[in-house]
Amino acid sequence: MKAVAIQEFGPAEGLRVIETPEPTPDTGQVLIETEAIGVGGVDAVIRRGTLGSYGFKPGHIPGSEVAGKVIAVGAGLDESLKGRRVWAFTGTGGGYAEKAVASDFLPIPETLTSEDAVAIGTSGAVSHFALAHAHFEAGESVLVRGAAGSIGVSAVQLAARNGAKNVAVTTSNHERGERLKKLGATEVLDRAGTGEGKYDVIIDLIAGPNLPDFFDKLNPNGRLVVVGVVGGMPLSDFAAKLLQNFQKSWSFMTFSADTVPREDLRRVRLEQFGDGMFKGIVHEILPLDQAALAHQKMDDGEVFGRIVLKP
Ligand SMILES: NC(=O)c1ccc[n+]([C@@H]2O[C@H](COP(=O)([O-])OP(=O)(O)OC[C@H]3O[C@@H](n4cnc5c(N)ncnc54)[C@H](OP(=O)(O)O)[C@@H]3O)[C@@H](O)[C@H]2O)c1
């Protein structure tokens, strides 16, 4: 089968098309003929080689999220799954391929395309549980920092739908700000968050050295949750500002979907897949063999939502 592997860690051109034997489903796994493959920020982090210490080797096939048709099942699974269209999480790799195996999979309703399923699957659930982790409640004000990515566009929609008093976003790009307004944003800020607004909840996809500047944007009892580190690690003394502002009872948290029980993730994904109002934002659909171009577009900061590959 055709797949795309990281042959050299670093720039996007290190991603190359390869021929490789199709995988065999293990116990509890399905084999999926892929129709849509989500291109995620984590794939780019792995490709750049920054996660080298986790043991990724040249030849690694990236991709953690696919949708397509079940064509074979491993031991312990019902043969009737064959022919079903499913969304699946493939772990830290294996997705950029014509066929992929997974044990974590869900049926996709007729009303949802495979492309939309991979745009919603991870980002919708991460946003849902990140807001819950922040104890977000209707009537509170929310800032989504780094809102133009796949997680941010979901977080904006969910905060707005669930009764946020206002939803501010940061973005470097005017046009993306206008698109975020259509998804429910009420206030568009630059990447530095310039403005006088204060928020009860900040969903932060960026972190980086400017993280403490965003503590200043919290109301008393405000909560800032780091969900991603697109801007890199903060400085080691980043938390000093929290203690310097002790009287404001600010909270700093991190959130990873890895800590959410699998059954809870499944329940929320199924609700979101069946919810016609919640939109997956597909930036562009590219052929699988243009995975390097997809990564280049991500590196160039062009992407609003998610790029999807098609075999
Ligand atoms: N916690 C979890 O369970 C979980 C699960 C999956 C993924 N993640 C993580 O979530 C993060 C977000 O993923 P994503 O795919 O939504 O994001 P993304 O597309 O990689 O980035 C989001 C946005 O951040 C802005 N940005 C980029 N570089 C920046 C910088 N140096 N400073 C400030 N803003 C910058 C860009 O928008 P503008 O140009 O418009 O500013 C970009 O569109 C990633 O780190 C990913 O690994 C977390």
XYZ file of C-alpha atoms and ligand atoms in Angstrom:
359
model
C 0.000 0.000 0.000
C 0.957 3.634 -0.364
C 1.883 5.576 2.775
C 3.863 8.669 3.733
C 6.765 8.332 6.149
C 9.161 10.723 7.877
C 12.381 9.711 6.130
C 14.324 12.640 7.577
C 13.364 14.612 10.696
C 13.297 18.381 10.198
C 11.750 20.348 7.315
C 8.498 19.225 5.668
C 10.286 17.735 2.629
C 11.514 14.936 4.893
C 8.034 13.428 4.428
C 8.113 11.028 1.448
C 5.747 8.597 -0.227
C 6.667 4.946 0.383
C 5.332 1.506 -0.507
C 4.842 -0.649 2.575
C 2.969 -3.872 3.424
C -0.560 -3.239 4.698
C -0.938 -3.727 8.471
C -2.763 -6.724 9.939
C -5.405 -6.015 12.603
C -4.402 -7.359 16.012
C -6.841 -8.527 18.684
C -9.478 -5.813 19.158
C -8.339 -3.822 16.110
C -10.058 -2.967 12.852
C -8.305 -2.487 9.498
C -9.593 0.696 7.857
C -9.412 1.689 4.205
C -8.821 5.382 4.788
C -10.991 8.043 3.152
C -9.788 11.043 5.158
C -6.644 11.567 7.257
C -6.349 14.473 9.692
C -3.086 16.425 9.657
C -2.418 17.453 13.252
C -0.032 19.758 15.087
C 1.424 16.721 16.867
C 2.389 15.193 13.492
C 4.397 18.333 12.751
C 6.053 18.280 16.173
C 7.125 14.655 15.585
C 8.328 15.442 12.042
C 10.464 18.356 13.228
C 12.332 15.859 15.413
C 11.573 17.698 18.639
C 10.091 14.499 20.076
C 13.132 12.422 19.016
C 13.701 11.359 22.600
C 10.360 9.544 22.542
C 11.993 7.011 20.225
C 10.585 7.985 16.820
C 12.846 6.649 14.054
C 13.199 7.530 10.339
C 10.538 5.586 8.459
C 7.878 6.506 11.055
C 4.447 6.904 9.431
C 2.769 9.855 11.191
C -0.967 10.533 11.583
C -3.207 9.888 14.561
C -6.695 10.401 13.171
C -8.387 8.741 10.189
C -11.867 8.006 8.873
C -12.854 5.342 6.386
C -14.380 1.937 5.858
C -13.643 -1.151 7.981
C -12.326 -3.876 5.666
C -11.120 -6.462 8.203
C -11.400 -7.126 11.931
C -9.009 -8.693 14.431
C -9.821 -11.398 16.974
C -12.555 -10.507 19.426
C -14.436 -8.141 17.125
C -17.731 -8.750 15.343
C -17.441 -9.448 11.590
C -20.523 -7.243 11.115
C -18.239 -4.224 11.567
C -16.922 -4.836 8.051
C -18.235 -2.204 5.674
C -19.017 0.299 8.480
C -17.629 3.810 8.122
C -15.682 4.742 11.255
C -13.532 7.476 12.760
C -10.409 6.138 14.489
C -7.538 7.281 16.656
C -4.382 5.481 15.536
C -2.095 6.676 18.350
C 1.133 8.528 17.551
C 1.333 7.197 14.012
C 0.105 4.986 11.209
C -2.534 7.359 9.845
C -0.818 8.696 6.674
C -1.565 5.540 4.701
C -4.120 3.925 2.433
C -4.879 1.468 5.248
C -4.554 1.853 9.004
C -5.287 -0.240 12.091
C -6.881 1.026 15.307
C -8.557 -0.261 18.442
C -10.086 3.116 19.337
C -12.823 3.644 16.741
C -16.396 4.958 16.495
C -19.139 4.733 13.872
C -19.727 7.889 11.816
C -23.352 8.882 11.145
C -24.520 9.150 7.509
C -24.915 12.890 7.956
C -21.198 13.484 8.591
C -18.507 13.283 5.905
C -15.246 11.476 6.637
C -13.404 14.795 6.168
C -15.569 16.496 8.805
C -15.160 13.507 11.135
C -11.362 13.943 11.235
C -11.778 17.696 11.680
C -14.032 17.165 14.726
C -12.802 13.881 16.226
C -9.822 14.991 18.291
C -10.283 18.739 18.443
C -13.935 18.689 19.515
C -13.350 16.349 22.428
C -10.145 18.116 23.532
C -11.973 21.475 23.541
C -14.975 20.064 25.381
C -12.898 18.564 28.168
C -10.493 21.533 28.343
C -13.454 23.847 29.043
C -14.758 21.380 31.622
C -11.282 21.189 33.207
C -11.366 24.995 33.520
C -14.771 24.714 35.293
C -16.221 26.977 32.600
C -19.833 27.970 33.281
C -22.446 29.832 31.229
C -22.224 33.579 31.742
C -18.435 33.589 32.068
C -16.046 35.324 29.675
C -13.547 33.243 27.709
C -10.341 33.979 25.791
C -9.031 31.351 23.341
C -5.323 32.000 22.706
C -4.246 30.554 19.330
C -7.849 30.217 18.162
C -7.209 29.673 14.434
C -5.975 26.079 14.781
C -8.152 22.986 14.855
C -8.509 22.966 18.649
C -9.126 26.706 18.840
C -11.940 26.764 16.280
C -13.703 24.058 18.294
C -13.143 25.801 21.627
C -14.595 29.051 20.254
C -17.734 27.287 18.998
C -18.248 25.342 22.226
C -17.724 28.353 24.508
C -20.170 30.430 22.442
C -22.809 27.678 22.265
C -22.555 26.945 25.943
C -23.444 30.463 26.997
C -20.161 32.363 27.336
C -20.815 36.033 28.059
C -18.178 36.860 25.453
C -15.525 34.909 23.549
C -12.265 36.687 22.740
C -9.653 35.147 20.452
C -6.035 35.816 19.538
C -4.905 35.554 15.915
C -2.207 37.145 13.757
C -4.503 37.481 10.775
C -7.480 39.796 10.138
C -9.290 37.411 7.788
C -9.002 34.552 10.298
C -10.402 36.912 12.937
C -13.451 37.548 10.753
C -13.940 33.798 10.268
C -13.643 33.239 14.017
C -16.412 35.823 14.550
C -18.677 33.704 12.339
C -17.972 30.778 14.690
C -18.950 32.791 17.772
C -15.986 35.026 18.661
C -17.068 38.446 19.907
C -13.658 40.128 20.193
C -10.505 39.656 18.101
C -7.095 40.381 19.647
C -3.594 40.209 18.209
C -1.217 37.438 19.272
C -0.006 39.518 22.238
C -3.592 39.885 23.428
C -3.377 43.695 23.275
C -6.445 45.180 24.985
C -7.922 45.865 28.383
C -10.339 42.893 28.522
C -10.366 40.488 31.475
C -11.581 36.892 31.286
C -12.770 34.184 33.648
C -11.292 31.367 31.541
C -8.324 31.360 29.149
C -7.865 28.316 26.927
C -4.221 28.642 25.911
C -2.880 26.648 22.952
C 0.365 28.642 22.800
C 2.150 28.898 26.226
C 5.694 30.141 25.311
C 7.658 32.953 26.962
C 4.680 35.366 26.898
C 2.477 33.110 29.007
C 2.657 35.307 32.181
C 1.310 38.311 30.202
C -1.940 36.382 29.902
C -2.264 35.886 33.673
C -2.826 39.665 33.759
C -5.925 39.111 31.613
C -7.642 36.946 34.231
C -10.491 38.211 36.391
C -10.276 37.410 40.113
C -10.788 33.620 40.457
C -9.860 33.278 36.749
C -8.439 30.019 35.371
C -5.820 29.681 32.608
C -5.494 26.202 31.115
C -2.572 25.330 28.848
C -3.819 22.824 26.276
C -0.930 23.128 23.795
C 2.541 24.619 23.540
C 2.585 25.900 19.951
C 4.755 28.827 21.130
C 7.195 26.588 23.019
C 7.849 26.228 26.727
C 7.379 29.188 29.096
C 10.322 30.538 31.088
C 11.070 28.610 34.267
C 9.832 31.438 36.548
C 6.515 31.802 34.684
C 4.436 31.031 37.784
C 5.969 33.836 39.874
C 3.231 36.191 38.711
C 0.566 33.928 40.183
C 2.079 34.261 43.636
C 2.713 37.990 43.192
C -1.052 38.309 42.596
C -2.070 35.993 45.408
C -5.096 38.153 46.330
C -6.698 37.483 42.938
C -6.910 33.692 43.452
C -5.832 32.942 39.884
C -5.375 29.316 38.855
C -2.950 27.814 36.348
C -3.666 24.345 34.952
C -2.538 22.051 32.203
C -4.903 19.762 30.340
C -4.248 16.654 28.283
C -7.016 14.497 26.826
C -4.850 11.508 27.827
C -6.288 11.861 31.331
C -9.920 11.601 30.168
C -11.415 8.103 30.459
C -11.849 6.535 27.013
C -15.582 5.988 27.562
C -16.076 9.701 28.277
C -14.182 10.641 25.106
C -16.340 8.205 23.105
C -19.583 9.599 24.538
C -18.675 13.224 23.731
C -17.386 12.351 20.234
C -20.591 10.508 19.412
C -22.651 13.520 20.557
C -20.500 15.895 18.483
C -20.596 13.645 15.391
C -24.390 13.647 15.539
C -24.696 17.376 16.249
C -25.264 19.192 12.966
C -24.501 22.597 14.505
C -20.955 21.798 15.590
C -18.679 22.341 12.601
C -15.395 20.711 11.760
C -13.326 23.304 9.917
C -11.500 21.760 6.952
C -8.936 24.221 5.621
C -8.093 22.220 2.499
C -8.217 18.661 1.209
C -4.962 17.446 -0.394
C -3.964 14.073 -1.862
C -2.018 11.808 0.528
C 1.123 12.095 -1.595
C 1.121 15.853 -0.912
C 1.547 15.382 2.836
C 4.819 17.367 2.703
C 2.938 20.322 1.174
C 0.306 20.040 3.919
C 3.061 20.254 6.547
C 4.703 23.170 4.743
C 1.394 25.044 4.866
C 1.163 24.348 8.600
C 4.743 25.553 9.114
C 3.922 28.700 7.127
C 0.961 29.399 9.446
C -1.560 29.310 6.589
C -3.976 26.816 8.050
C -7.390 27.727 9.524
C -8.791 24.611 11.196
C -7.367 21.394 9.778
C -5.839 20.089 6.547
C -7.200 16.711 5.483
C -5.337 14.197 3.273
C -7.140 11.846 0.902
C -5.545 8.631 -0.361
N -4.059 18.846 25.342
C -4.412 17.898 24.495
O -4.983 16.863 24.845
C -4.081 18.092 23.044
C -4.595 17.224 22.070
C -4.264 17.446 20.740
C -3.426 18.509 20.411
N -2.937 19.321 21.397
C -2.057 20.477 21.121
O -2.845 21.618 20.939
C -2.050 22.598 20.278
C -2.896 23.323 19.267
O -3.108 22.514 18.146
P -3.753 23.151 16.839
O -3.604 22.128 15.775
O -5.084 23.697 17.166
O -2.780 24.402 16.674
P -1.948 25.002 15.470
O -2.778 25.007 14.263
O -0.605 24.364 15.426
O -1.760 26.506 16.049
C -2.834 27.304 16.454
C -2.606 28.748 16.080
O -1.602 29.330 16.903
C -1.106 30.512 16.255
N 0.338 30.528 16.447
C 1.269 29.777 15.804
N 2.506 30.021 16.282
C 2.347 30.947 17.274
C 3.243 31.612 18.154
N 4.568 31.387 18.126
N 2.723 32.488 19.031
C 1.397 32.746 19.081
N 0.487 32.153 18.250
C 0.963 31.274 17.367
C -1.520 30.412 14.798
O -2.585 31.303 14.562
P -2.422 32.843 14.146
O -1.341 32.921 13.084
O -3.774 33.166 13.638
O -2.048 33.578 15.388
C -2.081 28.992 14.683
O -3.129 28.894 13.767
C -0.825 21.846 19.728
O 0.272 22.148 20.582
C -1.218 20.400 19.866
O -0.087 19.569 20.045
C -3.270 19.150 22.691
